[in-house]
Structure formats: C-alpha cells, structure tokens
PDB file of C-alpha atoms in Angstrom:
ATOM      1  CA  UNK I   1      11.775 -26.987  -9.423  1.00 59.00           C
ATOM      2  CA  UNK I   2       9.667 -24.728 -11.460  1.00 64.00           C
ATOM      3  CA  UNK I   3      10.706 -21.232 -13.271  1.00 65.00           C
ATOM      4  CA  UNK I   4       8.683 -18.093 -12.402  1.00 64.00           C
ATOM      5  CA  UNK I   5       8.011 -15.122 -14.642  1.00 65.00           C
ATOM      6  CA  UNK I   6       7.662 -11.798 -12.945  1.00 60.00           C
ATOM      7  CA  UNK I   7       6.072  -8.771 -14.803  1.00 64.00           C
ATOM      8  CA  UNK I   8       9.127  -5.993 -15.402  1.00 60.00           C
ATOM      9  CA  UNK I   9      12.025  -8.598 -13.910  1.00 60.00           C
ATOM     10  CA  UNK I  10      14.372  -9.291 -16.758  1.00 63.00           C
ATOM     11  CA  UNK I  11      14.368 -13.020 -16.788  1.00 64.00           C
ATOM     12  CA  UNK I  12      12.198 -16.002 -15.032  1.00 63.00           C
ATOM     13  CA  UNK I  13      13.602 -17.169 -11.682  1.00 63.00           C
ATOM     14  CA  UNK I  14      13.868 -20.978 -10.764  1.00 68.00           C
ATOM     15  CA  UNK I  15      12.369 -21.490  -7.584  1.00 67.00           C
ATOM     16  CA  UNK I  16      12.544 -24.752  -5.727  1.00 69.00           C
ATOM     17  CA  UNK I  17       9.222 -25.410  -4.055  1.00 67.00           C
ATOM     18  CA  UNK I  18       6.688 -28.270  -2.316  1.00 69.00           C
ATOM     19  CA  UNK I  19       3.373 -26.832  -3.530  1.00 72.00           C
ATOM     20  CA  UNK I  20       2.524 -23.966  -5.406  1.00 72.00           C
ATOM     21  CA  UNK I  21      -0.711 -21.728  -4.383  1.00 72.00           C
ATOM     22  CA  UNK I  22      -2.808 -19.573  -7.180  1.00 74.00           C
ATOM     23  CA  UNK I  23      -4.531 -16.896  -6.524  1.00 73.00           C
ATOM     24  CA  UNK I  24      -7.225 -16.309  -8.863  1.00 74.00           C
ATOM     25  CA  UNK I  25      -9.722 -14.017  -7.122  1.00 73.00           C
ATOM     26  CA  UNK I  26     -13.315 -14.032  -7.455  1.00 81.00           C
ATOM     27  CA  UNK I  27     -15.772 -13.657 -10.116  1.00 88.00           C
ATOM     28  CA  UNK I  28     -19.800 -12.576  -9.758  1.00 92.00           C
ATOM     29  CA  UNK I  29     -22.072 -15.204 -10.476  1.00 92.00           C
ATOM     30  CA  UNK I  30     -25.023 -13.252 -11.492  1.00 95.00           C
ATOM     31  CA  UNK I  31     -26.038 -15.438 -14.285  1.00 91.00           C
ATOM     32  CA  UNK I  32     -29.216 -16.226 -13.074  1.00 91.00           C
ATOM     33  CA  UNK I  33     -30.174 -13.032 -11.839  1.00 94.00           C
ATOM     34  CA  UNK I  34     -31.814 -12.220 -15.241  1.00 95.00           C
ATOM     35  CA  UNK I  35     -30.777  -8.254 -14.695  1.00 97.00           C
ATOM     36  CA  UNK I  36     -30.834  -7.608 -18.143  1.00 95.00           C
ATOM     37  CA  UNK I  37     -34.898  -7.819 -17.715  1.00 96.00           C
ATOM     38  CA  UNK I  38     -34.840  -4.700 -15.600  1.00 97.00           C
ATOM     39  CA  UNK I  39     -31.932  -2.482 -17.019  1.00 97.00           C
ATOM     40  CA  UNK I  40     -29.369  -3.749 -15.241  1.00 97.00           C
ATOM     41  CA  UNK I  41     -26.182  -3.698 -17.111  1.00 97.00           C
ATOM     42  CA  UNK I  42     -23.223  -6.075 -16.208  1.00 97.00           C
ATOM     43  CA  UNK I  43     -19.958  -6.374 -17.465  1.00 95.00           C
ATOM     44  CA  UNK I  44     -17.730  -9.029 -19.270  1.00 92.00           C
ATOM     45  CA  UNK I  45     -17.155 -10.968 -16.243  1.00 91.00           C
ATOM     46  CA  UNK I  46     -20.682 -10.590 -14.387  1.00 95.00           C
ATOM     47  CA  UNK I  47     -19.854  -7.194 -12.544  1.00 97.00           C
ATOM     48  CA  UNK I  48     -22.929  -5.171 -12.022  1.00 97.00           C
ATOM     49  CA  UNK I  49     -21.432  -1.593 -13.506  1.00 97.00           C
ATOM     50  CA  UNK I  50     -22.385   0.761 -11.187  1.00 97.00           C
ATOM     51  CA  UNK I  51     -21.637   4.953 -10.954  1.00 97.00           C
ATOM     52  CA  UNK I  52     -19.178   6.598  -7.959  1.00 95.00           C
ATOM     53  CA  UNK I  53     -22.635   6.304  -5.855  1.00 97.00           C
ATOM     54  CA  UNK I  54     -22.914   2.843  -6.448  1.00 98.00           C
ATOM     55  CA  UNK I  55     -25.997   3.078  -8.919  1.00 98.00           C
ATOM     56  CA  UNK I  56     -26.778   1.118 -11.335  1.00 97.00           C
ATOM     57  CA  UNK I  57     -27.904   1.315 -14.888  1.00 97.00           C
ATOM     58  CA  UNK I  58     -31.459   0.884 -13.476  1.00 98.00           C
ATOM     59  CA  UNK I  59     -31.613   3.870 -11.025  1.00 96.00           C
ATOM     60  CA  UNK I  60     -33.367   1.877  -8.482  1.00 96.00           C
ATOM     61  CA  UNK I  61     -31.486  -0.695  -8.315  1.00 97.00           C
ATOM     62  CA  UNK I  62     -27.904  -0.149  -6.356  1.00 98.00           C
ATOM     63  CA  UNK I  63     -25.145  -2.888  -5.375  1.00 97.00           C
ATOM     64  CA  UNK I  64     -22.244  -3.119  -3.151  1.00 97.00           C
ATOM     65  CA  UNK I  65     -19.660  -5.420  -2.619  1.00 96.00           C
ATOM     66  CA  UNK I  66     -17.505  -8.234  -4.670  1.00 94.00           C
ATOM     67  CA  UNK I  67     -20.748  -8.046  -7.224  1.00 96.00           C
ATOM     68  CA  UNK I  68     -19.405  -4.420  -8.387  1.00 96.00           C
ATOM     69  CA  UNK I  69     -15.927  -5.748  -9.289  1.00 93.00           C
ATOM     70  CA  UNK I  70     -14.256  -3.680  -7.255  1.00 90.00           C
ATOM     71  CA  UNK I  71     -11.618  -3.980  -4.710  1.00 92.00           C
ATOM     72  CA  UNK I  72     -12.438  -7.623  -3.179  1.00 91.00           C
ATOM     73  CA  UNK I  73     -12.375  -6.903   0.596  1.00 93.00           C
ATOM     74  CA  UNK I  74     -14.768  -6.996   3.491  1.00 94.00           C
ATOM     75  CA  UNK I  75     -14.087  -3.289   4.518  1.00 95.00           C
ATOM     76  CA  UNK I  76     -14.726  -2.290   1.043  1.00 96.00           C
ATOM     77  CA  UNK I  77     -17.937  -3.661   0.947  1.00 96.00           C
ATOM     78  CA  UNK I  78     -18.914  -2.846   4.493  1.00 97.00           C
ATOM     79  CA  UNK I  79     -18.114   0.647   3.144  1.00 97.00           C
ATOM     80  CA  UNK I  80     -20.175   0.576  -0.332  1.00 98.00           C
ATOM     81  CA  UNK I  81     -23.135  -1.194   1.502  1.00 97.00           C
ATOM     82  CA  UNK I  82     -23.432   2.251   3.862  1.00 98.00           C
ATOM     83  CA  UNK I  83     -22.961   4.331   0.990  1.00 98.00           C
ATOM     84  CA  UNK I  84     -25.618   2.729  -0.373  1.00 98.00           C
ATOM     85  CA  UNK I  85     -28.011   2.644   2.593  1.00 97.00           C
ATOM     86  CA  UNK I  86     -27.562   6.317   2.816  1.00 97.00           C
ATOM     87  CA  UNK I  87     -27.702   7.525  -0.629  1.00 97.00           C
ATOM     88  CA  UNK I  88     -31.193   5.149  -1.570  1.00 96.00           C
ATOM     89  CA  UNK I  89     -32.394   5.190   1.629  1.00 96.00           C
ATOM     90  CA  UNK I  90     -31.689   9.482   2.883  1.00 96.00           C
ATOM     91  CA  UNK I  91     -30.689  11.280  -0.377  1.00 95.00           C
ATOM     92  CA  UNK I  92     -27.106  11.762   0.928  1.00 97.00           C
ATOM     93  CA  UNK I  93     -25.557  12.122  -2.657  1.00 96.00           C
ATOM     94  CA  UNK I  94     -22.018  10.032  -0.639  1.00 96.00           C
ATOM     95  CA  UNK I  95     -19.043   8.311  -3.000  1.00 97.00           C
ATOM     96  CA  UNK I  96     -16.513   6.541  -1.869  1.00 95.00           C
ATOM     97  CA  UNK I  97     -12.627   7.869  -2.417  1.00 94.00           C
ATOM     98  CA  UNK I  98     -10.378   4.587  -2.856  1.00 94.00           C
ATOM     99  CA  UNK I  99      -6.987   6.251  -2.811  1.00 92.00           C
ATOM    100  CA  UNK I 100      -5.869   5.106   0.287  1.00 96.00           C
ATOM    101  CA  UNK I 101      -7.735   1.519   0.112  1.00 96.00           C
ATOM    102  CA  UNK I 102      -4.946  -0.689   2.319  1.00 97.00           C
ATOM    103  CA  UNK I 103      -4.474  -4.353   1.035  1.00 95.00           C
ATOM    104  CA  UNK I 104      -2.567  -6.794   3.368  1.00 95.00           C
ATOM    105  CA  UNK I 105      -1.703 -10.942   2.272  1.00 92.00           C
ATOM    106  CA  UNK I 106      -1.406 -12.934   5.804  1.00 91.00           C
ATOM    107  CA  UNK I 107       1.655 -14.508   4.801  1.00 90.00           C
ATOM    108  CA  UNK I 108       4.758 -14.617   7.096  1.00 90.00           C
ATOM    109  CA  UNK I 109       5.930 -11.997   7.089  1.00 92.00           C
ATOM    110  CA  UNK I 110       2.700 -10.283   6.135  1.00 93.00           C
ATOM    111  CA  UNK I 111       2.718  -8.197   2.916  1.00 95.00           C
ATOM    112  CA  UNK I 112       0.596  -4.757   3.231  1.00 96.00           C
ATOM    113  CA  UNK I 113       0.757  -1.935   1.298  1.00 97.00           C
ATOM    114  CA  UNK I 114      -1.689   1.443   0.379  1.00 97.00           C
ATOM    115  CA  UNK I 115      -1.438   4.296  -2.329  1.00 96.00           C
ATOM    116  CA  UNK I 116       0.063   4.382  -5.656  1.00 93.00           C
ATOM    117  CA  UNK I 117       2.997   2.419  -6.900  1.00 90.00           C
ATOM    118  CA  UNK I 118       5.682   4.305  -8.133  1.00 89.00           C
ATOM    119  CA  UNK I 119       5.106   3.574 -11.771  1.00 91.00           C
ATOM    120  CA  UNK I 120       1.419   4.728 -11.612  1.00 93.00           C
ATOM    121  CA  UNK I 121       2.358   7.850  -9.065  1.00 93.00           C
ATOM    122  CA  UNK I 122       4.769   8.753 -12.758  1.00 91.00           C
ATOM    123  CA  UNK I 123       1.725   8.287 -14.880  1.00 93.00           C
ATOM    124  CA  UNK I 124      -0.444  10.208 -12.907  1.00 93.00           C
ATOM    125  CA  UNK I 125       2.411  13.247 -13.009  1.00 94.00           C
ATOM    126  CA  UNK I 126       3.810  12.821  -9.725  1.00 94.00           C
ATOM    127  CA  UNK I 127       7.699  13.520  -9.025  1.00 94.00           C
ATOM    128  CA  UNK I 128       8.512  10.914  -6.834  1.00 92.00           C
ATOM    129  CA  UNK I 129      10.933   9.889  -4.394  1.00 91.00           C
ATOM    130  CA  UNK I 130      11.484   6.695  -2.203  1.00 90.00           C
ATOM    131  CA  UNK I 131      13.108   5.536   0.599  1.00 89.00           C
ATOM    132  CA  UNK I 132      13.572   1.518   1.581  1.00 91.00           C
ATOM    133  CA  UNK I 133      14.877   0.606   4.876  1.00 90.00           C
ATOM    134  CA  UNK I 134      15.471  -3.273   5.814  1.00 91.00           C
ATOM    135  CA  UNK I 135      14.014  -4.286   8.671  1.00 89.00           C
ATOM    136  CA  UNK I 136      17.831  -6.139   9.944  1.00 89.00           C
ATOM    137  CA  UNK I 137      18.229  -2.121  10.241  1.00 85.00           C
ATOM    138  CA  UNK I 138      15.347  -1.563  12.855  1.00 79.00           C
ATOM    139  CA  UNK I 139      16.358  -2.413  16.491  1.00 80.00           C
ATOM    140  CA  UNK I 140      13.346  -3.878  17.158  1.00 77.00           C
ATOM    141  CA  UNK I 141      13.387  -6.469  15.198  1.00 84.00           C
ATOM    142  CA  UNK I 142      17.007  -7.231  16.074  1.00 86.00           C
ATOM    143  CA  UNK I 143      15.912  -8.238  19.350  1.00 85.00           C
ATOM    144  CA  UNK I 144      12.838  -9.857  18.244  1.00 85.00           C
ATOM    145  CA  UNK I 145      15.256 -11.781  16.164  1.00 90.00           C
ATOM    146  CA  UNK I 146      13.042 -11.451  13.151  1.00 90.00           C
ATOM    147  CA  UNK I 147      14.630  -9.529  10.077  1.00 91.00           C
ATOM    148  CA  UNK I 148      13.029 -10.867   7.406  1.00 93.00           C
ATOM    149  CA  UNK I 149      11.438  -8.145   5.337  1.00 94.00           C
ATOM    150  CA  UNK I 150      11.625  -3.682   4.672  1.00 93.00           C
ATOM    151  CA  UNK I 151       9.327  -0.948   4.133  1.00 93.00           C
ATOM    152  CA  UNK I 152       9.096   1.316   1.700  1.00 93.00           C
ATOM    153  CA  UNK I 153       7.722   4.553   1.395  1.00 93.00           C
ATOM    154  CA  UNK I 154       7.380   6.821  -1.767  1.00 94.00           C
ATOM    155  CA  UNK I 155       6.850  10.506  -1.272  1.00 93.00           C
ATOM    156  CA  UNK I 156       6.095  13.537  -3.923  1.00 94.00           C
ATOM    157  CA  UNK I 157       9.616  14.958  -4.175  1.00 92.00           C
ATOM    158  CA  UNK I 158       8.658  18.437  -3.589  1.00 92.00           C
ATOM    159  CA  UNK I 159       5.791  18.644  -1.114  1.00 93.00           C
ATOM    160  CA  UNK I 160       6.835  15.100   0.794  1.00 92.00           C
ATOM    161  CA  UNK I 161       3.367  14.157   0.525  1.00 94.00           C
ATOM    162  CA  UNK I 162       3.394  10.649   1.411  1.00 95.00           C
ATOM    163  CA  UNK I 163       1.876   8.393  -1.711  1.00 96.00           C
ATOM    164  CA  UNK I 164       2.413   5.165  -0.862  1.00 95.00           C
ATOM    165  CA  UNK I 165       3.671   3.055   1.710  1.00 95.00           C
ATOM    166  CA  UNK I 166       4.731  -0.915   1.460  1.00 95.00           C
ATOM    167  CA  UNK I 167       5.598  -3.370   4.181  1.00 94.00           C
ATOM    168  CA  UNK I 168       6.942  -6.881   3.882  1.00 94.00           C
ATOM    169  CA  UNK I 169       7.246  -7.887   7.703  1.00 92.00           C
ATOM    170  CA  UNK I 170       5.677  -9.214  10.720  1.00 89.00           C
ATOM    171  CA  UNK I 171       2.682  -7.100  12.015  1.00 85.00           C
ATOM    172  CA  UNK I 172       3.106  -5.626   8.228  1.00 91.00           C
ATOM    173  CA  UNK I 173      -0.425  -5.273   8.200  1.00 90.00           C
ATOM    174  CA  UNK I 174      -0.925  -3.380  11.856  1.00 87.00           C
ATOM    175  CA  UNK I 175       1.459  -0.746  10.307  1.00 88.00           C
ATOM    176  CA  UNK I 176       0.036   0.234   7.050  1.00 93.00           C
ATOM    177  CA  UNK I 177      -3.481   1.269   9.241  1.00 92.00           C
ATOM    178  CA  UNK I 178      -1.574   3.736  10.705  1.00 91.00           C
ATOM    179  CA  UNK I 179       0.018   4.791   7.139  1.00 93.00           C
ATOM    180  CA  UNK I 180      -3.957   4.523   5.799  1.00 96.00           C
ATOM    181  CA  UNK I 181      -4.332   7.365   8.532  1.00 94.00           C
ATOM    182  CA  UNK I 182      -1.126   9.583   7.337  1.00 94.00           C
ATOM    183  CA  UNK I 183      -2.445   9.086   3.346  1.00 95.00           C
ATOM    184  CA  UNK I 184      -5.616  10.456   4.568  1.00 96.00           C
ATOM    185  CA  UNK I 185      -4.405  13.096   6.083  1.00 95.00           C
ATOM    186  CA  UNK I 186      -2.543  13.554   3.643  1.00 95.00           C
ATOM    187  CA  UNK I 187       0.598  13.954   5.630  1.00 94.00           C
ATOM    188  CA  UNK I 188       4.277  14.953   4.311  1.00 93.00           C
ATOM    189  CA  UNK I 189       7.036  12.754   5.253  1.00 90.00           C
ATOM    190  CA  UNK I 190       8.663  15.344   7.565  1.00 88.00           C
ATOM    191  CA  UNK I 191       5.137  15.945   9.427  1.00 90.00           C
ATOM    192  CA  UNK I 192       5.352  12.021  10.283  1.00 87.00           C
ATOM    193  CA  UNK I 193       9.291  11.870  11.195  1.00 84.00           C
ATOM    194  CA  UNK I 194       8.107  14.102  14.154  1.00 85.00           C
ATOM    195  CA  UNK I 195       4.802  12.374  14.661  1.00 84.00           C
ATOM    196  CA  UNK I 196       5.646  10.696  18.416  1.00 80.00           C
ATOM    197  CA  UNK I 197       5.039   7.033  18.107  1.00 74.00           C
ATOM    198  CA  UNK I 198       5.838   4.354  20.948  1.00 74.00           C
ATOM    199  CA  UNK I 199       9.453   2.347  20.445  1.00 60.00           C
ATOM    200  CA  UNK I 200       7.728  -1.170  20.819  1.00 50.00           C
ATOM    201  CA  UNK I 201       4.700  -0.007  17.959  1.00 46.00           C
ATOM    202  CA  UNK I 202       3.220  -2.792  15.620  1.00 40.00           C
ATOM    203  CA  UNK I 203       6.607  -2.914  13.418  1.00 42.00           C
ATOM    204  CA  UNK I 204       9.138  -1.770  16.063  1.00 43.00           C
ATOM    205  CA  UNK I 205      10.049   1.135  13.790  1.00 51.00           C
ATOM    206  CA  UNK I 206      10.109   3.868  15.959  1.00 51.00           C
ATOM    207  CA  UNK I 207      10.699   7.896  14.722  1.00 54.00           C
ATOM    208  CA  UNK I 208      14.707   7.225  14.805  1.00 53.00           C
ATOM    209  CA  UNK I 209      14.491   5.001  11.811  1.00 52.00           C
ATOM    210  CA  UNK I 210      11.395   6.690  10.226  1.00 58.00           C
ATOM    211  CA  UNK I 211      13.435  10.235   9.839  1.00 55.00           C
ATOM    212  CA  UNK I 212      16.040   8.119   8.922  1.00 52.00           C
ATOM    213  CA  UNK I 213      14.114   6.283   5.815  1.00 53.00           C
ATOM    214  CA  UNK I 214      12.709   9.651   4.547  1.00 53.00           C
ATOM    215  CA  UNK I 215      16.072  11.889   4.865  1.00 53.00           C
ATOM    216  CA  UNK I 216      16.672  14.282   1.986  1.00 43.00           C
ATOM    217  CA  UNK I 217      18.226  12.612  -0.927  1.00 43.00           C
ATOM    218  CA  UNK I 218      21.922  13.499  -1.346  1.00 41.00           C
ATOM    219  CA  UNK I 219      22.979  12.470  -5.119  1.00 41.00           C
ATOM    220  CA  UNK I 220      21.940  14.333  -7.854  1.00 40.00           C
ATOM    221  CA  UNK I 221      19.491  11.349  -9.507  1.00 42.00           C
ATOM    222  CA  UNK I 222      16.443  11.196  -8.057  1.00 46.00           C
ATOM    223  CA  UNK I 223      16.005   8.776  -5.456  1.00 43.00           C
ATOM    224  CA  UNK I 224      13.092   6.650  -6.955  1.00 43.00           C
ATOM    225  CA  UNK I 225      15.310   6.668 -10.038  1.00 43.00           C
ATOM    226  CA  UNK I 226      19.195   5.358  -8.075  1.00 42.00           C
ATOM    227  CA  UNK I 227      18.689   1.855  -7.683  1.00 39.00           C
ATOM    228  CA  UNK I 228      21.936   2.150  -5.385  1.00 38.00           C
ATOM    229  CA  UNK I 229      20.277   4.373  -3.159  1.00 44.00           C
ATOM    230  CA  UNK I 230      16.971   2.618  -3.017  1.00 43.00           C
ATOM    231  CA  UNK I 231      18.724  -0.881  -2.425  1.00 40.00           C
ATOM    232  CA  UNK I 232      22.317  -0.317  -0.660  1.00 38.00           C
ATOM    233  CA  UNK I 233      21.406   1.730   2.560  1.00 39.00           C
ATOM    234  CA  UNK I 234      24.265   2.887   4.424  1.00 39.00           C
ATOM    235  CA  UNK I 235      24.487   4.067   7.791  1.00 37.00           C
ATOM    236  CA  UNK I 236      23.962   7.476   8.578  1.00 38.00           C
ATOM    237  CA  UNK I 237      27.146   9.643   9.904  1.00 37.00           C
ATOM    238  CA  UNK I 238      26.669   9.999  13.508  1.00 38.00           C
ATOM    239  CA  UNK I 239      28.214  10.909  16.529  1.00 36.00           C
ATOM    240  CA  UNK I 240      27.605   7.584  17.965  1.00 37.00           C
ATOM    241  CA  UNK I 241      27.098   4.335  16.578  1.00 35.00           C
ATOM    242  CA  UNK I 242      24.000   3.585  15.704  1.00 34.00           C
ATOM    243  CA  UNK I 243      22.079   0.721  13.906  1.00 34.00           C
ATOM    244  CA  UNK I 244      19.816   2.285  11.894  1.00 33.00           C
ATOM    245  CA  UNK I 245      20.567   2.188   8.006  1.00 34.00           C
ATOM    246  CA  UNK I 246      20.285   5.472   6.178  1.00 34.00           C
ATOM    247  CA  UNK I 247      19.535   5.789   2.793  1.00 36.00           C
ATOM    248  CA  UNK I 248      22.598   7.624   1.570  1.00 33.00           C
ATOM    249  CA  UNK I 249      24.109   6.911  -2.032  1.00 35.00           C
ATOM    250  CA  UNK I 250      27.332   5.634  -1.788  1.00 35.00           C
ATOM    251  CA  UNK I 251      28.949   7.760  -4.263  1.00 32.00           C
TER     252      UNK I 251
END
C-alpha cells in the first residue's frame, strides 16, 4: 500500500498496488560535446538554448530534437529537424507554433490530450467553459462493453473556440488527431457539433453526444467553475429516451 500526493488534490490517496512505474523523462547528454568552445550556450540541464527558428547561440550551429529541451516526442523533432533543414539550408525564416502539440500515454485506456489546461487558458485571459461526458454515456462504448474513461473539452465561453480537448479511453489517442485538426483550425464548438463524423469513429462518440457535451450552460456559474455541472451529467430532456448524458446542472 503506498500513499500518493497529487498536485492541487486536497489530501494524498492510498493506493494499493504490485509495482509502481516513474516517469522521469529524458535529459541531454551533451557533456562531451565541448559547445562552450564554439558559442554554444546550454542550459542547466544540458539543453542546447536555441531561438523560435531553432538557432543557436552560435548562428551556425542549429539543433532539433530532445537536445533543445523541448516537448520530448518523435513528431516534434521530425518537425524541428525540417524547420531546420529549411531555414539553414533555403533561407525560409520557418518557426514552429506548439499550441496544439497532442501528447498521448499508451496506457489502457490511453490518456491523450492537446491545448491549454484550464488553469493556464485563466492565466493566459481566457473565459472558459467545459464540458465532461463519461464514456458509460456514449453508445458505443456500451456495446463495446468498455466504459472506462470521459472526455473533456474546454471552450472560450464567448466565441466557443475550442482550447483544449482531453481523453481518458480506448483509441484516446486516435481521437485527439482529429481534435489537433479542429485546434488548428481553430474551430468553435458549435462548428464541430455539426461537423458529420461516422457513428463507429475512433472513440464511438458520434455528433449526438458531441452537441450534447458542448450544449450551452444553463446555471448562472460558469461551467468550468460548477463542479456539479462538470462532474454530475444528467440526461438531456428529450422526446425519447436516450442514453446520452447531458451536462445540465442539477439545480
């Protein structure tokens, strides 16, 4: 049995396990590089510091990849490296914009998400507004007879620009490409409801339960600020039964 602190949760949580699996990440190993002998300037942990063009201190020198410090993922650095073929190579003057940068953990369920939390969305001076819907409320996955998991998508409350999106569920990480696509685009919420989108798509959510997980908010609070809202779905008043959850505060 070992007790578990989570950042922001009011106390630690006892959690009976087998093994337990850190996750430390990766550090640059340019120690023996000797940069500092050609301008190169590197940071605490070994990260050559580079500009939005991926530059270096030493203008002829340019890096890409894990080395930077940046986010740690293949596509990223398959992205920097062609940046910086074609800015040292042809002049093209290219940066990179990392706002929609997807992460996914293979777990199961898989764990993906893309865009800004809601905490740094506030900071940045965004009005937000989210919507969770549990994935025992998709139909899908009721006859896939897997319900573990939700998805979660937080919205600027007066445009519905979508900001983030976050998936805990099987084929979590097939979902949040297409929600890399609608952050790019930078789609509203509405724009996407009526986006058409096959019934039997990589997380069996189909546009049913999407315009149901981004309908308007009905209480006065805010909906990323009503915890009963965000966590107590309740289904939506219909003419016919239906199983999808909607995200109506039960006051």
């Amino acid at each position: 049995m070992h007790a578990v602190s989570v950042p922001g949760a009011p106390a630690s949580v006892a959690v009976a396990d087998r093994s337990d699996l850190v996750a430390t990440g990766r550090r640059p190993d340019t120690r023996g590089l000797h940069l500092d002998s050609v301008g190169v300037t590197v940071g605490e942990l070994g990260a050559v510091i580079v500009d939005d063009r991926q530059r270096s201190t030493n203008p002829r020198i340019w890096a890409a990849g894990d080395v930077t410090g940046g986010p740690q993922f293949v596509y990223v650095a398959a992205a920097q490296g062609t940046v910086v073929a074609d800015n040292a190579l042809a002049g093209a003057d290219r940066a990179l914009d990392y706002t929609a940068v997807p992460r996914v953990t293979f777990t199961s369920p898989a764990i993906a998400a893309v865009g800004m939390t809601e905490a740094a969305a506030a900071r940045a001076g965004w009005h937000c507004r989210s919507r969770v819907l549990e994935m025992s409320n998709v139909p899908r996955a009721l006859v896939d007879r897997d319900t573990r998991g939700l998805v979660k998508i937080v919205a600027d409350a007066e445009s519905g620009r979508i900001l983030r999106v976050h998936a805990v569920a099987d084929g979590a990480g097939d979902l949040i490409t297409a929600a890399t696509y609608a952050m790019t685009a930078r789609l509203t919420v509405d724009q996407l409801a009526h986006t058409w989108a096959p019934s039997d798509w990589s997380l069996r959510m189909g546009r049913p339960e999407l315009q149901v997980l981004i309908s308007h908010h009905p209480c006065p609070a805010p909906a990323a600020q009503c915890l009963r809202c965000r966590t107590r779905p309740r289904r939506a008043a219909s003419a016919r039964p239906s199983p999808v959850a909607a995200a109506v505060c039960p006051r």
